[in-house]
Coordinates of C-alpha atoms in Angstrom, one line a residue:
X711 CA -70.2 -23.3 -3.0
X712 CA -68.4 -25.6 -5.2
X713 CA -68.3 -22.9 -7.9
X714 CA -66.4 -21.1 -5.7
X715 CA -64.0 -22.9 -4.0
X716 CA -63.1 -23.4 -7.9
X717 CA -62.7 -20.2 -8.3
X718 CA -60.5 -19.8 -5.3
X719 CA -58.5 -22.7 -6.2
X720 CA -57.6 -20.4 -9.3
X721 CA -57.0 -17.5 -8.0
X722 CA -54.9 -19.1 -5.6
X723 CA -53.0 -20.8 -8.4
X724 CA -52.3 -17.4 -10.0
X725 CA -51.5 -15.7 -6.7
X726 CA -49.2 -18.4 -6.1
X727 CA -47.6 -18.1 -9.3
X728 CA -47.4 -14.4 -9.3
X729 CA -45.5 -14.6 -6.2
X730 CA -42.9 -17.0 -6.9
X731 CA -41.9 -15.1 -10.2
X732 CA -41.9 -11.7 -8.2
X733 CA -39.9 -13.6 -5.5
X734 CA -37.4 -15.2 -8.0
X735 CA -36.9 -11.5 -9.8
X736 CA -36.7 -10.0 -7.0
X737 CA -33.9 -12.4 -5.4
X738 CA -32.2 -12.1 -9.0
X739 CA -31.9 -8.5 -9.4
X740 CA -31.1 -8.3 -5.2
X741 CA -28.1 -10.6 -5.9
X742 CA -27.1 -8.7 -9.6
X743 CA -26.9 -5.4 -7.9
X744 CA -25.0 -6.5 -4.7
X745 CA -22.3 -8.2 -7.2
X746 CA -22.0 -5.2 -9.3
X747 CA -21.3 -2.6 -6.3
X748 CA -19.1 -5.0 -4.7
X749 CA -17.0 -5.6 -7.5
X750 CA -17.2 -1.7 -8.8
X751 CA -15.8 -0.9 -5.3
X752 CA -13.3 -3.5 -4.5
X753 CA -11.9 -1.6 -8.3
X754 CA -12.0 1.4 -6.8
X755 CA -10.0 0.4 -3.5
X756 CA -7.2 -1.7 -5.9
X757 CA -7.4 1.9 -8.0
X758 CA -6.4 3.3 -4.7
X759 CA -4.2 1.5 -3.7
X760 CA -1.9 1.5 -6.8
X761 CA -1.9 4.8 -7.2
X762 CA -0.6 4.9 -3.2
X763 CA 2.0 2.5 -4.2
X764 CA 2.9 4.8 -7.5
X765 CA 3.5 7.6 -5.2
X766 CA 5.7 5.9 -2.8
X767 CA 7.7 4.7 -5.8
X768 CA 7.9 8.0 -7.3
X769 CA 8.8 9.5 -3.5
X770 CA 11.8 6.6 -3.4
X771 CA 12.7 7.4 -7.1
X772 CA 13.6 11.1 -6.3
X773 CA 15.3 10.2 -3.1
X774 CA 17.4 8.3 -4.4
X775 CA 18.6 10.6 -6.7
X776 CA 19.0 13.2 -4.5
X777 CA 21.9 10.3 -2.4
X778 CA 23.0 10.1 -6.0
X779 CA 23.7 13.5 -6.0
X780 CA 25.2 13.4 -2.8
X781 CA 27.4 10.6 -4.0
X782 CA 29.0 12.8 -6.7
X783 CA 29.4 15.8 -4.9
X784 CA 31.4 13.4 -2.4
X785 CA 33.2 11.7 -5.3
X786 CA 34.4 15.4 -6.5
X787 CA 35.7 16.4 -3.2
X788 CA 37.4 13.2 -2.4
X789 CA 39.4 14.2 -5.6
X790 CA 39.6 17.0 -5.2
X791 CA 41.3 16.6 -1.5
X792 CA 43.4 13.8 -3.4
X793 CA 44.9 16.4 -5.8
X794 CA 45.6 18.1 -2.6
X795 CA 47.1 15.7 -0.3
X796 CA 49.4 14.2 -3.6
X797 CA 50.6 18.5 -3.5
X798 CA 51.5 18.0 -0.2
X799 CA 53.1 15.1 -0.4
X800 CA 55.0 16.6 -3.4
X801 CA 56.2 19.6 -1.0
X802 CA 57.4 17.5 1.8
X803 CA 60.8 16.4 0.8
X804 CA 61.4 20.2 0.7
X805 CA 59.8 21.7 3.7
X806 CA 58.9 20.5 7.6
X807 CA 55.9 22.6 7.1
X808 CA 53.9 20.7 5.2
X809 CA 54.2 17.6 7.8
X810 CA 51.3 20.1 9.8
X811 CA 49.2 20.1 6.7
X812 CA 50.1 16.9 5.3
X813 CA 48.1 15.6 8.8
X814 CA 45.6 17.9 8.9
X815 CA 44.4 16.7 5.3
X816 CA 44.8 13.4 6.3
X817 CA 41.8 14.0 8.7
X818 CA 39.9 15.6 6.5
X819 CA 40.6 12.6 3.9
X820 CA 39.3 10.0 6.9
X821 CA 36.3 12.6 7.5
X822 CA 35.5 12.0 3.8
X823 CA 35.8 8.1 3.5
X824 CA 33.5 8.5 6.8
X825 CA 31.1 10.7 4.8
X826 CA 31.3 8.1 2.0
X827 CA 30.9 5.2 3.9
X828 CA 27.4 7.0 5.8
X829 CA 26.6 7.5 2.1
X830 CA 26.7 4.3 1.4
X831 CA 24.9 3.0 4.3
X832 CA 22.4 5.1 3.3
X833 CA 21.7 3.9 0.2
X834 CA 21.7 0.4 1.3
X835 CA 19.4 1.9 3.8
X836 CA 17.3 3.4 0.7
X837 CA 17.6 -0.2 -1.0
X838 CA 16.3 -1.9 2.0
X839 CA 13.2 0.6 2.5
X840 CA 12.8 -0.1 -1.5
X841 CA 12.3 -3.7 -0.5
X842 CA 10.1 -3.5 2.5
X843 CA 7.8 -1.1 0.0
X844 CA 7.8 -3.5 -2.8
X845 CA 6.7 -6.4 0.4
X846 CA 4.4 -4.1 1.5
X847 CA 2.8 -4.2 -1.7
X848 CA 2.9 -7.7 -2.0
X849 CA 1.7 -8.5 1.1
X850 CA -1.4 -5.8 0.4
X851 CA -2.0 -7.8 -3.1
X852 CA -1.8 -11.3 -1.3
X853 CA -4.7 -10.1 1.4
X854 CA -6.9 -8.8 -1.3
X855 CA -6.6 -11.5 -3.6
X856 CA -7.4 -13.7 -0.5
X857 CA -10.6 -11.5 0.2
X858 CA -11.8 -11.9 -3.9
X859 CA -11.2 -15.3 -3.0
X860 CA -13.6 -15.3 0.1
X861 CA -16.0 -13.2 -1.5
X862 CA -16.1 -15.5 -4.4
X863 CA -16.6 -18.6 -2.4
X864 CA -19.0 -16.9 -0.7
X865 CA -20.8 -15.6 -3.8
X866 CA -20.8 -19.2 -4.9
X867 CA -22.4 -21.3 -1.3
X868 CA -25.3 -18.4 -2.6
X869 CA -25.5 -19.6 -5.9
X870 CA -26.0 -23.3 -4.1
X871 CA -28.5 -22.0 -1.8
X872 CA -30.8 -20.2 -4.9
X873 CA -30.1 -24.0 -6.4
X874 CA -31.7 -25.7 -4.3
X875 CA -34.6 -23.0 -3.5
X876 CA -35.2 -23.1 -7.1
X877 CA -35.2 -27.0 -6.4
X878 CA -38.0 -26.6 -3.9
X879 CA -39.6 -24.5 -5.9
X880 CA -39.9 -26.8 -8.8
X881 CA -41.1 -29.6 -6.3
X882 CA -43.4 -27.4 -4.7
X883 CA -44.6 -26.9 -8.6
X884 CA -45.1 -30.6 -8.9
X885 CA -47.1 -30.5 -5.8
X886 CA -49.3 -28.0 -7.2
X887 CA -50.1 -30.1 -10.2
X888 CA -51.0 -32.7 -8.7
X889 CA -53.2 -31.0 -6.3
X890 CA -54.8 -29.0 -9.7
X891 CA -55.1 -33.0 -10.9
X892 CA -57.4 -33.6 -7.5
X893 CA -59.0 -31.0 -8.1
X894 CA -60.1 -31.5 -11.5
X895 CA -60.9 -35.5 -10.4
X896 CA -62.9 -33.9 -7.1
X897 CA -65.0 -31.7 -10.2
X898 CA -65.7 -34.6 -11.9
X899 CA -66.5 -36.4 -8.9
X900 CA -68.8 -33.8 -8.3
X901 CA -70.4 -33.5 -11.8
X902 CA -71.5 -37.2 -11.2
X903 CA -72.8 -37.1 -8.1
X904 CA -75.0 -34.3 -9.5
X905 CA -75.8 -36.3 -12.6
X906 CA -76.6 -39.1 -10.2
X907 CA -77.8 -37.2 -7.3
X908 CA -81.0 -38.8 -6.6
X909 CA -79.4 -42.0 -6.0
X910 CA -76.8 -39.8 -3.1
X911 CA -77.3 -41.5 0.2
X912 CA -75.8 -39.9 3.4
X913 CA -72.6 -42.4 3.6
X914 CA -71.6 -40.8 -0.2
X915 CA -72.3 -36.9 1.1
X916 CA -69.9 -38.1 4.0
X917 CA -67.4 -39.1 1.4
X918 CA -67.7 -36.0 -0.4
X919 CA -67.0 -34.0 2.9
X920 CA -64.1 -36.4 3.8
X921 CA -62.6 -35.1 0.3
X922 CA -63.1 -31.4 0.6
X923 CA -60.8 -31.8 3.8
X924 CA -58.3 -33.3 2.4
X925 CA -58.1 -30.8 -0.3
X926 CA -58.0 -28.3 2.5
X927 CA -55.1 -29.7 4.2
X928 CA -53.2 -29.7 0.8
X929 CA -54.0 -26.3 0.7
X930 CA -52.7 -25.7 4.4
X931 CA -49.8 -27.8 3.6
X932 CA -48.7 -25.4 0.3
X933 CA -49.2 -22.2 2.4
X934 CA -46.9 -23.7 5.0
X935 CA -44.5 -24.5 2.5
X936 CA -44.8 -21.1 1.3
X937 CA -43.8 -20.0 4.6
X938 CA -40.7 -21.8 4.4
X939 CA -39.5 -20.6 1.5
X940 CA -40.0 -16.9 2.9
X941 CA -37.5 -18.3 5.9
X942 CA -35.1 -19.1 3.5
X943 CA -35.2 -15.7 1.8
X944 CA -34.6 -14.2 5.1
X945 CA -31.9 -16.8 5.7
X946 CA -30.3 -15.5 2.2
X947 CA -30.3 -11.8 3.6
X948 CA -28.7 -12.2 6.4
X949 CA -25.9 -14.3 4.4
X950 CA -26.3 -11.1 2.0
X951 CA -25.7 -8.4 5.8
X952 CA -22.9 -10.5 6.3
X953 CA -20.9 -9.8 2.9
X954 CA -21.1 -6.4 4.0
X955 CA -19.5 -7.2 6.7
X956 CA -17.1 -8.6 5.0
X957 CA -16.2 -5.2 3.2
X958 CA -15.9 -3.6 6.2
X959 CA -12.9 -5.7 7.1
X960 CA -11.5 -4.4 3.7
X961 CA -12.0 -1.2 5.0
X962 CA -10.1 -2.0 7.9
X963 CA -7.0 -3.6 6.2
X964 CA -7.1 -0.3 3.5
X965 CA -7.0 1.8 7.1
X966 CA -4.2 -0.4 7.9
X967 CA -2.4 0.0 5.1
X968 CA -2.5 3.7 5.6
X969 CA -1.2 3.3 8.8
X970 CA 2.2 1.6 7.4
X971 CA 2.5 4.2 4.8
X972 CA 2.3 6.8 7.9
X973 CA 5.4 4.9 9.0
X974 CA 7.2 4.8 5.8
X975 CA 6.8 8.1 5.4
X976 CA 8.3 9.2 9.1
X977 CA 11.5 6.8 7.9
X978 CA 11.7 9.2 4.8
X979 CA 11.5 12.0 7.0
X980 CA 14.4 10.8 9.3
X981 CA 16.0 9.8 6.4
X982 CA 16.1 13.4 5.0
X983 CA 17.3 14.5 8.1
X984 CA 20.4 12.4 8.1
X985 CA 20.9 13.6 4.8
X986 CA 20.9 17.2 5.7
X987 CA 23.4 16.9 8.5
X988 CA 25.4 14.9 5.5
X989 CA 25.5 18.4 4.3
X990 CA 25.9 20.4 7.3
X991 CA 29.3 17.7 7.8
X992 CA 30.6 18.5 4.4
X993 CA 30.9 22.6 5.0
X994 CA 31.9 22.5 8.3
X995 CA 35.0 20.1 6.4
X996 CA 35.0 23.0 3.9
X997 CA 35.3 25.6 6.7
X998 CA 38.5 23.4 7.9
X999 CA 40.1 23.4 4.6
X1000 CA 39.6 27.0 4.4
X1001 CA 41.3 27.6 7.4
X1002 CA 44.2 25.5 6.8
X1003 CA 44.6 27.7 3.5
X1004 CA 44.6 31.0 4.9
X1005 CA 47.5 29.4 7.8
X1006 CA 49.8 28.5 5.2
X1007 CA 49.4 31.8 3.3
X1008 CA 50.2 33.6 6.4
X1009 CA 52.7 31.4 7.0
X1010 CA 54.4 32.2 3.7
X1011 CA 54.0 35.5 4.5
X1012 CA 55.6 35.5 7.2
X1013 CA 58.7 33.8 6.2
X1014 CA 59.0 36.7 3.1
X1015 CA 59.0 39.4 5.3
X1016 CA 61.1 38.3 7.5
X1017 CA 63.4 37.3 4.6
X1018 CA 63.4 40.8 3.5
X1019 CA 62.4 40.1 0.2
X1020 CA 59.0 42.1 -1.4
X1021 CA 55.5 39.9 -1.0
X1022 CA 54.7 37.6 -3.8
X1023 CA 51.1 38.3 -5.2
X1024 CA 48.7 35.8 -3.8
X1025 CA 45.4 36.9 -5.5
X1026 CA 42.4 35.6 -3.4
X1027 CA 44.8 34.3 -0.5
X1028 CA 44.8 30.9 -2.1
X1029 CA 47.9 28.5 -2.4
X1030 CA 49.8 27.8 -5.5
X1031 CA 52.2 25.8 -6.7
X1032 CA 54.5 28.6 -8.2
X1033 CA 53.9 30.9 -4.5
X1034 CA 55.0 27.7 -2.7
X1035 CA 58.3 27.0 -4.2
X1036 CA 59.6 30.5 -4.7
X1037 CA 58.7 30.8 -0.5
X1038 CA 61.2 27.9 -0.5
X1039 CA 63.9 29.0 -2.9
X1040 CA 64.4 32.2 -1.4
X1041 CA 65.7 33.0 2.0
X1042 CA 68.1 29.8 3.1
X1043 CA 67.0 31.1 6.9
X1044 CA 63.4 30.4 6.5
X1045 CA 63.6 26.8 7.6
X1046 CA 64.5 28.1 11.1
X1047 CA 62.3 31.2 11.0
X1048 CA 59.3 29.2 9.2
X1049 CA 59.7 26.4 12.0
X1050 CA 59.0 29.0 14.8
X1051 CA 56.0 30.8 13.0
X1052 CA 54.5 27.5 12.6
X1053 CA 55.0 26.7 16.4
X1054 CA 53.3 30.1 16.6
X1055 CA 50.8 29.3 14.5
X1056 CA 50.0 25.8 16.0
X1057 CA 50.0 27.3 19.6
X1058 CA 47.3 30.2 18.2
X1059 CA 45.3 27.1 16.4
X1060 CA 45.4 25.3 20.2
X1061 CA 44.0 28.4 21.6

């Protein structure tokens, strides 16, 4: 019997040691692989997101040269209806006519500054979404550097935790030696009460008995001990099920963060809208201008034939300097005659 419960003893020692090794390998390459797929995929998501933010960039780049665009055309015809009004101003000292058009370009030069000035409160529009982007970004770097930083402290209270279980383990260790020491001092208790067992009375074989018992309560005490530490481990998953959770949330403020780039883009879309109507302005302007063309053509036509004199060549209807003044010089009736085909022409304009 006591040849046995030797043997257990050691194969209880070895068990014991077989399973703390496995347990501590285990916990090691549990905790290495959770900290490599977390930190591959929190990469990933950053990836994600800067590539996100390297589109909207690029997106805000080519808009804003497109208002850049705009801005030049603009800038061409606001000189161009400059050249045009300094003309008519030019012309007025000689005829009344040109008072008509002299207004009439004056709208379309306020029209213009009014385009202009919508041009420019879109760029500063374009600056300010510029700005919210680059918060945006900002903000979305701020949150996931404070979720590292979570992760990271929470990474760490694990680190403490394994600490201290390796603490208990080593205690537990100590434990173990000593109880090996009892052991080996219950043997050679043993080996003299066989050397000097005809001399064993019953109070010594109660003595014995009161021994064994204690040795099996160390033994009770170790398993129980053993117990605890498989608590612990469970204790260390479910800090391990919450860290997952903790990505989830991640997930949520990436779904977020789609969400405001949802919104950024519908701004961009309204934005393009406004510029296209921009456009749709600038040739109804350009319609105007052509009309008021073609009225003073016919107007100058007018006043020749009714001055008698042959037509002056007027290729593509358009208005020159040297058609304007020889309209003037000849005919010294054409001031009255042009006055009433203007009134004409004003009251057909009305209509």
């Amino acid at each position: 019997v006591l040849s046995q419960n030797r043997e257990l003893k050691r194969q209880a020692r070895r068990d014991a040691g077989c399973f703390v090794k496995l347990s501590n390998d285990k916990l090691e390459l549990t905790e290495q692989l959770q900290r490599n797929s977390m930190y591959q995929e929190l990469g990933e998501r950053l990836g994600q997101q800067e590539e996100e933010l390297r589109e909207l960039r690029d997106q805000l780049a080519s808009k804003e040269g497109q208002v850049q665009g705009l801005e030049q055309l603009s800038s061409r015809e606001h000189y161009q209806q400059s050249q045009l009004a300094d003309r008519v101003r030019h012309y007025q000292a000689q005829c009344q006519l040109t008072e008509i058009l002299q207004q009439e370009l004056a709208q379309a030069q306020a029209r213009t500054n009014a385009l202009v000035t919508q041009n420019s409160d879109l760029r500063k529009a374009l600056a300010e979404k510029a700005q919210m982007a680059v918060d945006v970004q900002e903000k979305d770097s701020g949150k996931v550097h404070d979720l590292v930083a979570s992760l990271s402290a929470s990474v760490q209270q694990l680190e403490l935790e394994r600490d201290q279980l390796v603490h208990q383990l080593d205690e537990q260790r100590t434990q173990r030696r000593q109880f090996s020491i009892s052991c080996w001092s219950s043997k050679d208790e043993e080996e003299f009460l066989s050397h000097e067992q005809e001399e064993m009375t019953r109070e010594g074989y109660a003595k014995m008995k009161r021994a064994m018992q204690q040795l099996e309560d160390r033994f009770k005490a170790t398993m129980e001990q053993i117990a605890d530490l498989s608590d612990q481990k469970q204790q260390l998953e479910h800090l391990v099920t919450q860290l997952q959770g903790e990505t989830d949330t991640i997930a949520d403020y990436i779904a977020l963060y789609q969400v405001q780039r949802g919104i950024m883009r519908k701004r961009a879309a309204e934005k393009d809208d406004y510029i296209s109507q921009l456009a749709k302005d600038r040739e109804d302007l350009k319609a105007k201008l052509a009309e008021l063309q073609c009225l003073i053509v016919r107007l100058l036509e007018e006043r020749q034939q009714q001055s008698g004199e042959p037509l002056l060549p007027l290729p593509g209807k358009a208005l020159t300097v040297s058609s304007l003044s020889d309209a003037l010089q000849n005919g010294p009736n054409a001031g009255d005659t042009g006055s009433k085909s203007l009134n004409g022409s004003s009251d057909e304009k009305q209509e």
